[in-house]
Coordinates of C-alpha atoms and ligand atoms in Angstrom, one line a residue:
M1 CA 163.5 -22.3 -14.2
T2 CA 165.8 -24.3 -12.0
K3 CA 169.4 -23.9 -13.1
R4 CA 171.7 -26.9 -13.2
V5 CA 175.2 -27.5 -12.0
V6 CA 176.8 -30.8 -12.6
L7 CA 179.8 -32.8 -11.3
I8 CA 181.4 -34.7 -14.2
G9 CA 183.7 -37.6 -13.2
H10 CA 184.0 -41.4 -13.5
P11 CA 182.9 -42.8 -11.2
V12 CA 180.9 -40.2 -9.2
A13 CA 178.8 -42.5 -7.2
H14 CA 179.8 -41.0 -3.8
S15 CA 181.1 -37.7 -2.8
L16 CA 180.6 -34.6 -0.7
S17 CA 180.5 -31.7 -3.1
G18 CA 176.9 -32.2 -3.9
A19 CA 175.8 -31.9 -0.2
M20 CA 178.0 -28.8 0.2
Q21 CA 176.9 -27.0 -2.9
Q22 CA 173.2 -27.8 -2.7
A23 CA 173.1 -26.6 0.9
A24 CA 174.7 -23.3 -0.3
F25 CA 172.2 -22.8 -3.1
D26 CA 169.3 -23.5 -0.7
K27 CA 170.7 -21.2 2.0
L28 CA 170.9 -18.2 -0.5
G29 CA 167.6 -19.1 -2.1
I30 CA 169.2 -19.8 -5.5
D31 CA 167.0 -22.0 -7.7
A32 CA 169.7 -24.5 -8.7
A33 CA 170.2 -28.2 -8.5
Y34 CA 173.6 -30.0 -8.3
E35 CA 173.7 -33.2 -10.3
L36 CA 176.2 -36.1 -10.5
W37 CA 177.1 -37.1 -14.0
D38 CA 179.2 -40.3 -14.3
R39 CA 180.8 -40.1 -17.7
A40 CA 183.5 -42.3 -19.1
P41 CA 186.3 -40.5 -21.0
M42 CA 184.7 -41.3 -24.3
E43 CA 181.6 -39.5 -23.3
L44 CA 183.4 -36.4 -22.0
A45 CA 183.2 -34.2 -25.1
E46 CA 179.5 -34.7 -25.4
A47 CA 178.9 -34.0 -21.7
I48 CA 180.9 -30.7 -22.0
A49 CA 179.0 -29.7 -25.1
E50 CA 175.7 -30.0 -23.2
L51 CA 176.8 -27.3 -20.7
R52 CA 176.6 -24.6 -23.4
T53 CA 172.9 -24.1 -23.0
E54 CA 171.1 -21.6 -20.8
D55 CA 170.0 -24.3 -18.3
F56 CA 173.5 -24.6 -16.8
L57 CA 175.4 -22.4 -14.4
G58 CA 178.4 -24.5 -14.8
A59 CA 180.1 -27.7 -13.6
N60 CA 182.7 -29.3 -11.4
V61 CA 185.1 -31.7 -13.1
T62 CA 186.9 -34.5 -11.2
I63 CA 188.9 -37.7 -11.6
P64 CA 189.7 -38.7 -14.3
H65 CA 188.8 -35.7 -16.4
K66 CA 190.6 -32.7 -14.8
E67 CA 193.3 -32.6 -17.5
R68 CA 191.3 -34.1 -20.4
V69 CA 188.8 -31.3 -20.2
V70 CA 191.4 -28.6 -21.0
P71 CA 191.0 -28.7 -24.8
L72 CA 187.2 -28.9 -24.5
V73 CA 186.7 -25.4 -23.0
D74 CA 186.9 -22.1 -24.9
R75 CA 189.1 -20.2 -22.5
M76 CA 191.3 -21.0 -19.4
A77 CA 191.4 -18.7 -16.4
D78 CA 194.9 -18.0 -15.0
E79 CA 195.1 -20.8 -12.4
A80 CA 193.7 -23.5 -14.8
H81 CA 196.1 -22.4 -17.5
A82 CA 199.1 -22.4 -15.1
T83 CA 198.3 -25.9 -13.7
G84 CA 197.0 -27.5 -16.9
A85 CA 194.0 -28.8 -14.9
V86 CA 190.4 -27.7 -14.6
N87 CA 188.0 -28.5 -11.7
T88 CA 185.4 -25.9 -12.3
I89 CA 183.6 -24.7 -15.5
T90 CA 181.6 -21.5 -15.9
R91 CA 179.5 -20.4 -18.9
E92 CA 179.7 -17.0 -20.6
G93 CA 176.9 -17.2 -23.2
K94 CA 177.7 -20.2 -25.2
K95 CA 181.4 -20.2 -24.3
L96 CA 182.9 -22.2 -21.5
V97 CA 185.7 -21.1 -19.2
G98 CA 187.9 -23.5 -17.3
H99 CA 189.0 -22.6 -13.7
N100 CA 191.1 -24.4 -11.1
T101 CA 189.7 -23.6 -7.6
D102 CA 191.9 -26.3 -6.0
V103 CA 194.6 -23.7 -6.1
P104 CA 192.9 -21.1 -3.8
G105 CA 191.5 -24.1 -1.7
F106 CA 195.1 -25.3 -1.1
K107 CA 196.3 -21.8 -0.2
V108 CA 193.7 -21.6 2.6
A109 CA 194.7 -25.1 3.8
L110 CA 198.4 -24.4 3.8
D111 CA 198.0 -21.0 5.6
K112 CA 195.9 -22.7 8.3
L113 CA 198.4 -25.6 8.7
V114 CA 201.3 -23.2 9.1
G115 CA 199.4 -20.9 11.4
R116 CA 201.5 -18.2 13.0
Q117 CA 204.8 -19.8 12.1
K118 CA 207.0 -18.4 9.4
M119 CA 206.0 -19.9 6.1
P120 CA 208.6 -22.7 5.4
R121 CA 210.5 -22.7 2.1
H122 CA 211.0 -26.5 1.5
A123 CA 208.3 -29.0 0.8
V124 CA 207.9 -32.7 -0.2
V125 CA 204.8 -33.6 -2.3
L126 CA 203.7 -37.2 -2.7
G127 CA 201.8 -37.7 -6.0
A128 CA 201.7 -36.1 -9.4
G129 CA 198.0 -36.1 -10.4
G130 CA 195.5 -33.3 -10.8
G131 CA 195.5 -32.5 -7.1
S132 CA 199.2 -32.4 -6.9
R133 CA 199.3 -29.8 -9.8
A134 CA 197.3 -27.4 -7.7
V135 CA 199.5 -28.1 -4.7
V136 CA 202.8 -27.6 -6.5
Y137 CA 201.6 -24.4 -8.2
G138 CA 200.4 -23.1 -4.8
L139 CA 203.8 -23.8 -3.3
I140 CA 205.6 -22.1 -6.2
R141 CA 203.3 -19.0 -5.8
E142 CA 203.9 -19.0 -2.1
G143 CA 207.6 -18.5 -2.6
F144 CA 208.9 -22.0 -1.7
Q145 CA 212.5 -22.4 -2.8
R146 CA 212.7 -26.2 -3.0
V147 CA 209.9 -28.6 -3.8
V148 CA 210.5 -32.3 -4.4
V149 CA 207.7 -34.4 -6.0
F150 CA 207.7 -38.1 -5.5
N151 CA 205.5 -40.3 -7.7
R152 CA 205.0 -44.0 -8.2
H153 CA 205.3 -43.4 -12.0
L154 CA 208.3 -41.1 -12.1
H155 CA 207.5 -39.9 -15.7
R156 CA 204.3 -38.2 -14.5
A157 CA 206.2 -36.2 -11.9
E158 CA 208.8 -35.3 -14.5
A159 CA 206.1 -34.2 -16.9
M160 CA 204.7 -32.0 -14.2
V161 CA 208.0 -30.4 -13.3
K162 CA 208.5 -29.7 -17.0
H163 CA 205.1 -28.2 -17.2
F164 CA 206.0 -25.7 -14.5
G165 CA 209.4 -25.0 -16.1
K166 CA 209.0 -21.3 -16.5
S167 CA 207.0 -20.4 -13.4
A168 CA 209.5 -22.5 -11.3
A169 CA 212.7 -21.1 -13.0
H170 CA 213.7 -19.2 -9.9
M171 CA 213.5 -22.2 -7.6
D172 CA 214.5 -25.8 -7.2
L173 CA 211.5 -27.9 -8.3
R174 CA 212.4 -31.6 -9.0
A175 CA 210.9 -35.0 -9.5
M176 CA 212.4 -37.9 -7.7
P177 CA 211.8 -41.7 -7.8
W178 CA 209.7 -43.2 -5.1
H179 CA 212.2 -44.9 -2.9
E180 CA 211.7 -44.8 0.9
S181 CA 215.4 -43.9 1.6
I182 CA 215.2 -40.9 -0.8
I183 CA 211.9 -39.7 0.7
E184 CA 213.4 -40.1 4.2
A185 CA 216.5 -38.1 3.2
E186 CA 214.3 -35.3 1.7
L187 CA 212.0 -35.2 4.6
A188 CA 214.9 -34.6 6.9
K189 CA 215.5 -31.3 5.1
T190 CA 211.8 -30.3 4.9
K191 CA 209.1 -28.7 7.0
V192 CA 206.0 -29.4 4.9
L193 CA 204.8 -32.7 3.6
V194 CA 201.7 -32.9 1.4
N195 CA 200.1 -36.2 0.4
A196 CA 198.4 -35.7 -2.9
T197 CA 198.2 -39.4 -3.7
S198 CA 195.0 -41.4 -3.2
I199 CA 196.8 -43.8 -0.9
G200 CA 194.7 -43.9 2.3
L201 CA 191.4 -43.0 0.5
T202 CA 189.9 -46.5 0.4
T203 CA 192.4 -48.5 2.6
D204 CA 194.0 -47.9 5.9
E205 CA 197.5 -47.5 4.4
S206 CA 200.0 -44.7 4.6
P207 CA 202.2 -43.8 1.6
I208 CA 205.3 -43.7 3.9
P209 CA 206.5 -45.5 7.0
A210 CA 205.6 -43.8 10.4
E211 CA 209.3 -43.9 11.5
I212 CA 210.4 -41.3 9.0
L213 CA 208.0 -38.6 10.3
M214 CA 209.9 -36.2 12.5
P215 CA 208.0 -34.0 15.1
D216 CA 208.8 -30.6 13.4
L217 CA 207.0 -31.7 10.2
M218 CA 203.7 -30.1 9.1
V219 CA 201.6 -32.7 7.3
L220 CA 198.7 -32.0 5.0
D221 CA 196.8 -35.0 3.5
L222 CA 194.4 -33.9 0.7
I223 CA 192.2 -36.8 1.6
Y224 CA 189.2 -35.7 3.6
S225 CA 189.4 -38.1 6.5
R226 CA 191.7 -39.1 9.4
T227 CA 194.0 -41.2 7.3
R228 CA 196.7 -43.5 8.7
L229 CA 199.3 -40.9 7.6
L230 CA 197.6 -38.2 9.7
R231 CA 197.3 -40.6 12.7
D232 CA 201.0 -41.5 12.3
A233 CA 201.9 -37.8 12.0
E234 CA 200.0 -36.9 15.1
S235 CA 201.7 -39.7 17.1
A236 CA 205.0 -38.5 15.9
G237 CA 204.2 -35.0 17.3
C238 CA 203.7 -33.3 13.9
A239 CA 201.1 -30.7 13.0
A240 CA 198.6 -32.5 10.8
A241 CA 195.5 -31.6 8.8
D242 CA 193.2 -33.4 6.4
G243 CA 191.8 -32.2 3.1
G244 CA 188.6 -30.7 4.6
T245 CA 189.7 -27.1 4.4
M246 CA 190.8 -27.4 0.8
L247 CA 187.6 -29.2 -0.1
L248 CA 185.5 -26.5 1.5
H249 CA 187.4 -23.6 0.0
Q250 CA 187.7 -25.0 -3.5
G251 CA 183.9 -25.5 -3.3
A252 CA 183.3 -22.0 -2.0
A253 CA 185.4 -20.5 -4.8
A254 CA 183.4 -22.5 -7.4
F255 CA 180.1 -21.4 -5.9
T256 CA 181.2 -17.7 -6.2
L257 CA 182.2 -18.3 -9.8
W258 CA 178.8 -19.8 -10.7
T259 CA 176.6 -17.4 -8.8
G260 CA 178.6 -14.2 -8.4
Q261 CA 177.8 -14.3 -4.6
P262 CA 180.0 -14.9 -1.6
A263 CA 179.7 -18.5 -0.5
P264 CA 177.9 -19.2 2.8
L265 CA 181.0 -21.0 4.3
D266 CA 179.3 -22.0 7.6
T267 CA 176.4 -23.6 5.8
M268 CA 178.8 -25.5 3.5
Q269 CA 181.0 -26.6 6.3
A270 CA 178.0 -27.8 8.3
A271 CA 176.8 -29.8 5.2
L272 CA 180.2 -31.4 4.8
E273 CA 180.4 -32.4 8.4
D274 CA 176.8 -33.7 8.3
A275 CA 177.6 -35.8 5.2
R276 CA 180.8 -37.1 6.8
A277 CA 179.0 -38.0 10.0
R278 CA 176.6 -40.1 7.9
G279 CA 179.6 -42.0 6.6
W280 CA 179.9 -40.4 3.2
R281 CA 183.5 -40.0 2.2
S282 CA 185.3 -38.1 -0.4
A283 CA 185.8 -40.8 -2.9
E284 CA 187.8 -39.8 -6.0
G285 CA 188.8 -42.9 -7.8
E286 CA 186.7 -45.2 -5.6
P287 CA 184.9 -47.8 -7.6
A288 CA 181.2 -47.0 -7.7
A289 CA 180.3 -50.5 -6.3
D290 CA 181.9 -49.6 -3.0
A291 CA 180.1 -46.3 -2.7
E292 CA 177.1 -47.0 -0.7
P293 CA 176.3 -44.3 1.9
A294 CA 176.0 -45.4 5.5
T295 CA 172.4 -44.4 5.8
D296 CA 169.4 -45.0 3.5
A297 CA 169.4 -41.3 2.6
E298 CA 169.8 -40.3 -1.1
P299 CA 173.6 -40.3 -1.9
V300 CA 174.7 -36.8 -2.7
A301 CA 178.4 -37.1 -2.4
D302 CA 180.7 -37.1 -5.4
A303 CA 184.4 -37.2 -5.7
A304 CA 186.5 -35.1 -3.4
G305 CA 188.0 -31.9 -4.4
A306 CA 185.5 -31.6 -7.3
Ligands
LIG401 P1 194.9 -38.5 -9.7 O1 194.2 -39.8 -10.1 O2 195.1 -37.5 -10.7 O3 196.3 -38.9 -9.0 C1 196.4 -39.9 -8.1 C2 197.8 -39.9 -7.5 O4 197.9 -41.0 -6.5 C3 198.9 -40.2 -8.5 O5 200.1 -39.5 -8.2 C4 199.1 -41.7 -8.4 O6 200.4 -42.1 -8.8 C5 199.0 -41.9 -6.9 N1 198.6 -43.2 -6.5 C6 197.4 -43.8 -6.6 N2 197.4 -45.0 -6.1 C7 198.7 -45.3 -5.7 C8 199.4 -46.4 -5.2 N3 198.8 -47.5 -4.9 N4 200.7 -46.2 -4.9 C9 201.4 -45.1 -5.2 N5 200.8 -44.0 -5.7 C10 199.5 -44.1 -6.0 O7 194.0 -37.9 -8.5 P2 194.0 -36.5 -7.8 O8 195.4 -35.9 -7.9 O9 192.9 -35.7 -8.4 O10 193.6 -36.8 -6.3 C11 194.6 -37.4 -5.5 C12 194.0 -37.4 -4.0 O11 193.8 -36.0 -3.6 C13 192.7 -38.0 -3.9 O12 192.6 -38.8 -2.7 C14 191.7 -36.9 -3.8 O13 190.6 -37.2 -3.1 C15 192.5 -35.8 -3.2 N6 192.1 -34.5 -3.5 C16 191.5 -33.7 -2.6 C17 191.2 -32.4 -2.8 C18 190.5 -31.6 -1.7 O14 189.9 -30.6 -2.0 N7 190.7 -32.0 -0.5 C19 191.4 -31.8 -4.1 C20 192.0 -32.7 -5.1 C21 192.3 -34.0 -4.8 P3 200.6 -42.6 -10.3 O15 200.7 -41.3 -11.2 O16 202.0 -43.3 -10.3 O17 199.5 -43.5 -10.7

């Protein structure tokens, strides 16, 4: 019987994880189908309960449910527990386990961005949502000594800093209000900038002005496209990378959790590139009405980072 894996989000009209995961199942001859479930917050508990049957290998969870799903699973794996966010669910009998594969996905992306240079110790993170939690936890684990989180709604960044209280006790993790002059002052002391906001996902906007990007900065945008921030960073002489590596590796880690097999990375990468070439975007938070693929092919994409 064909096993089922679902992406639960709202909306999930358009994303890339489906293309990537289905290609991986097909490549390894695993009889499984990846489905997109658009479920409003009120329907979340019911959707999660459905996963407890034999039919399901598990699920991905994306915007806006990554934090809401925490009380609905039976057990949290270490990285999900540490971040307070779940993007992958596995089934053990009737029990559900929450995982956060954005954390290992971010680690691969950071290592690739830094390359052969010495790992920096100071970072600025823009955004304080589910993706940011994986980023900040990854930076703490990597041994960063100062991480400053800016968010439009400061209280959300403050809540995140509080959440990481114990694991960040040895370092300087702080939330700061979103003012350009403060961001500029912090960037002057920083080597790594991560954009974990969704600014640039659906519009050609950058979260920060180009003038404050200095050439020695390394810039990672979690969005899987060549955003304005990345173009500005390249023009300023910075090293810059989009969210493709993180998307691929969070997906690969989820695949291994569901199937127990190493993920066929080349196949998944090719599926991602193919979907992107067709005009499919990672589209977390994008209204479903905007989410028509560029071709008349069946839309597979979901919501980035799922
Ligand atoms: P959330 O909805 O949890 O968080 C969104 C963040 O963006 C919040 O910090 C929010 O600020 C901020 N934001 C949104 N709009 C604005 C705006 N107009 N001005 C200022 N700030 C704004 O989403 P996620 O954390 O899950 O995802 C964030 C981004 O990261 C998305 O683009 C997603 O695609 C990407 N992502 C990519 C992954 C990958 O694998 N490459 C993995 C995970 C995420 P506020 O709290 O003030 O509303």
